[in-house]
Short mmCIF file of C-alpha atoms in Angstrom, two decimals:
data_model
loop_
_atom_site.label_atom_id
_atom_site.label_comp_id
_atom_site.label_asym_id
_atom_site.label_seq_id
_atom_site.Cartn_x
_atom_site.Cartn_y
_atom_site.Cartn_z
CA MET Y 1 34.82 -10.36 -27.15
CA ALA Y 2 31.55 -8.59 -28.10
CA VAL Y 3 28.78 -8.13 -25.52
CA ASP Y 4 25.18 -7.69 -26.67
CA ALA Y 5 23.35 -4.90 -25.11
CA VAL Y 6 20.69 -5.67 -22.53
CA THR Y 7 17.45 -3.96 -23.04
CA SER Y 8 14.32 -3.80 -20.96
CA THR Y 9 10.95 -2.79 -22.27
CA THR Y 10 7.96 -2.69 -20.20
CA THR Y 11 4.28 -2.06 -21.12
CA THR Y 12 1.81 -0.71 -18.82
CA THR Y 13 -1.92 -1.40 -18.91
CA THR Y 14 -4.60 0.98 -17.46
CA THR Y 15 -7.25 -0.60 -15.37
CA GLN Y 16 -10.26 1.03 -13.93
CA SER Y 17 -9.09 0.64 -10.43
CA THR Y 18 -5.55 1.83 -10.28
CA SER Y 19 -3.95 1.76 -6.92
CA ASN Y 20 -1.37 4.48 -6.24
CA SER Y 21 -0.19 2.77 -2.98
CA ALA Y 22 3.45 2.93 -2.05
CA ALA Y 23 3.47 -0.88 -1.91
CA SER Y 24 2.29 -1.28 -5.46
CA GLN Y 25 4.61 1.36 -6.85
CA ALA Y 26 7.53 -0.39 -5.06
CA SER Y 27 6.31 -3.75 -6.38
CA ALA Y 28 6.41 -2.40 -9.89
CA LYS Y 29 9.74 -1.02 -9.47
CA ALA Y 30 11.07 -4.23 -8.00
CA SER Y 31 9.61 -6.23 -10.70
CA LEU Y 32 11.36 -4.15 -13.36
CA ASP Y 33 14.62 -4.46 -11.44
CA TYR Y 34 14.17 -8.28 -10.90
CA ASP Y 35 13.50 -8.61 -14.64
CA SER Y 36 16.61 -6.47 -15.36
CA PHE Y 37 18.63 -8.62 -12.98
CA LEU Y 38 17.74 -11.76 -14.75
CA GLN Y 39 18.50 -10.42 -18.12
CA LEU Y 40 21.91 -9.27 -16.77
CA LEU Y 41 22.47 -12.61 -15.24
CA ILE Y 42 21.81 -14.39 -18.60
CA ALA Y 43 24.06 -12.06 -20.40
CA GLN Y 44 26.73 -12.51 -17.88
CA MET Y 45 26.31 -16.36 -18.34
CA LYS Y 46 26.40 -16.10 -22.14
CA ASN Y 47 29.43 -14.01 -22.17
CA GLN Y 48 31.63 -15.24 -19.41
CA ASP Y 49 35.12 -16.40 -19.83
CA PRO Y 50 35.22 -20.12 -19.99
CA THR Y 51 38.69 -20.29 -18.50
CA ASP Y 52 37.41 -18.30 -15.47
CA PRO Y 53 33.75 -18.84 -14.99
CA MET Y 54 31.46 -16.90 -12.53
CA ASP Y 55 30.99 -18.49 -9.14
CA ALA Y 56 27.54 -20.31 -9.14
CA SER Y 57 27.02 -19.73 -5.47
CA GLU Y 58 27.44 -15.98 -5.91
CA GLN Y 59 24.77 -16.02 -8.61
CA ILE Y 60 22.46 -17.93 -6.38
CA ALA Y 61 22.96 -15.56 -3.54
CA GLN Y 62 22.15 -12.67 -5.82
CA LEU Y 63 19.05 -14.32 -6.99
CA ALA Y 64 17.97 -15.30 -3.50
CA THR Y 65 18.33 -11.59 -2.36
CA PHE Y 66 16.22 -10.35 -5.14
CA SER Y 67 13.59 -12.99 -4.33
CA GLN Y 68 13.63 -11.84 -0.61
CA VAL Y 69 13.15 -8.28 -1.54
CA GLU Y 70 10.28 -9.22 -3.89
CA GLN Y 71 8.60 -11.26 -1.18
CA SER Y 72 8.97 -8.33 1.36
CA ILE Y 73 7.30 -6.01 -1.21
CA GLN Y 74 4.51 -8.49 -1.66
CA MET Y 75 3.99 -8.80 2.17
CA ASN Y 76 3.78 -4.95 2.41
CA SER Y 77 1.05 -4.93 -0.28
CA ASN Y 78 -0.90 -7.54 1.62
CA LEU Y 79 -0.44 -5.66 4.95
CA GLU Y 80 -1.73 -2.60 3.23
CA THR Y 81 -4.84 -4.37 2.01
CA LEU Y 82 -5.40 -5.67 5.57
CA ILE Y 83 -5.12 -2.17 6.96
CA THR Y 84 -7.48 -0.75 4.57
CA GLY Y 85 -10.13 -3.49 5.46
CA ASN Y 86 -9.59 -2.66 9.24
CA ALA Y 87 -10.23 1.06 8.46
CA LEU Y 88 -13.54 0.18 6.72
CA THR Y 89 -14.58 -1.90 9.73
CA ASN Y 90 -13.65 1.02 12.08
CA ALA Y 91 -15.43 3.56 9.88
CA SER Y 92 -18.79 1.61 10.18
CA SER Y 93 -18.49 1.56 13.90
CA TYR Y 94 -18.76 5.39 13.92
CA ILE Y 95 -22.11 5.68 12.28
CA GLY Y 96 -24.82 6.80 14.65
CA LYS Y 97 -22.37 7.93 17.52
CA THR Y 98 -21.85 11.43 18.65
CA ILE Y 99 -18.63 12.95 17.55
CA THR Y 100 -16.68 16.12 18.78
CA SER Y 101 -13.82 17.50 16.82
CA ALA Y 102 -10.29 17.78 18.29
CA ASP Y 103 -10.68 21.50 18.81
CA GLU Y 104 -14.22 20.99 20.34
CA LYS Y 105 -15.81 23.45 17.88
CA THR Y 106 -17.79 20.98 15.89
CA SER Y 107 -19.91 18.16 17.06
CA GLY Y 108 -22.88 15.97 15.90
CA VAL Y 109 -24.17 12.59 15.23
CA VAL Y 110 -22.23 10.76 12.48
CA ALA Y 111 -24.32 9.99 9.47
CA SER Y 112 -21.43 8.68 7.19
CA VAL Y 113 -17.67 8.18 7.08
CA ARG Y 114 -15.34 8.44 4.15
CA VAL Y 115 -12.16 6.55 4.30
CA TYR Y 116 -9.08 7.83 2.53
CA SER Y 117 -5.58 6.24 2.36
CA ASP Y 118 -4.38 8.25 5.24
CA THR Y 119 -7.36 9.43 7.20
CA MET Y 120 -11.08 9.21 7.76
CA VAL Y 121 -13.58 12.00 7.67
CA ALA Y 122 -16.99 11.68 9.37
CA THR Y 123 -19.97 13.63 8.11
CA THR Y 124 -22.67 14.51 10.74
CA THR Y 125 -26.36 14.51 10.22
CA GLU Y 126 -26.17 18.35 9.93
CA GLY Y 127 -23.73 18.09 7.07
CA LYS Y 128 -20.64 19.03 9.03
CA GLU Y 129 -17.41 17.19 8.18
CA ILE Y 130 -14.97 16.24 11.06
CA PRO Y 131 -11.63 14.56 10.29
CA ILE Y 132 -11.11 11.59 12.51
CA VAL Y 133 -7.72 12.30 14.08
CA VAL Y 134 -6.05 12.18 17.48
CA GLY Y 135 -8.08 14.18 19.95
CA VAL Y 136 -11.44 13.47 18.44
CA ARG Y 137 -14.10 12.38 20.91
CA VAL Y 138 -16.58 9.70 20.04
CA GLY Y 139 -19.49 8.64 22.23
CA THR Y 140 -22.96 7.17 22.17
CA ALA Y 141 -25.63 9.14 20.53
CA PRO Y 142 -27.71 11.01 23.05
CA ALA Y 143 -31.00 9.38 23.89
CA THR Y 144 -34.01 11.24 22.63
CA GLU Y 145 -36.13 12.45 25.41
CA THR Y 146 -39.83 11.74 25.32
CA THR Y 147 -42.32 13.75 27.37
CA GLU Y 148 -45.45 12.18 28.82
CA SER Y 149 -48.64 14.20 28.68
#
């Protein structure tokens, strides 16, 4: 009995906003594996021995396992989006506050905050950059003193 080769071809489309997150990479890899699994399953069904067919419950269990993996990857992607949104909300709360670096060598009033995938960096009104990491101290901006004449 001859078995046809199972081939998989994928095409990639480049978009302006390409996400290099771990979840999207895992999702792409799982999608390819899922498609390959379905092609193998079809090839198995086409070429199985009619006198000893494959157990249908085993096929369904395999399909369910791949479906669970795909759903877990999608959930991780959604969680990553939620975390990014939370980081943006936190970043905006730093603006206008006094920040002191973890080594206490740099401080100032936060003018802007840049959010990266793994950290945030505050820029003070004097142009100094302070990474927001464990040990950074954030407080309210000092009140400007007015003198009466």
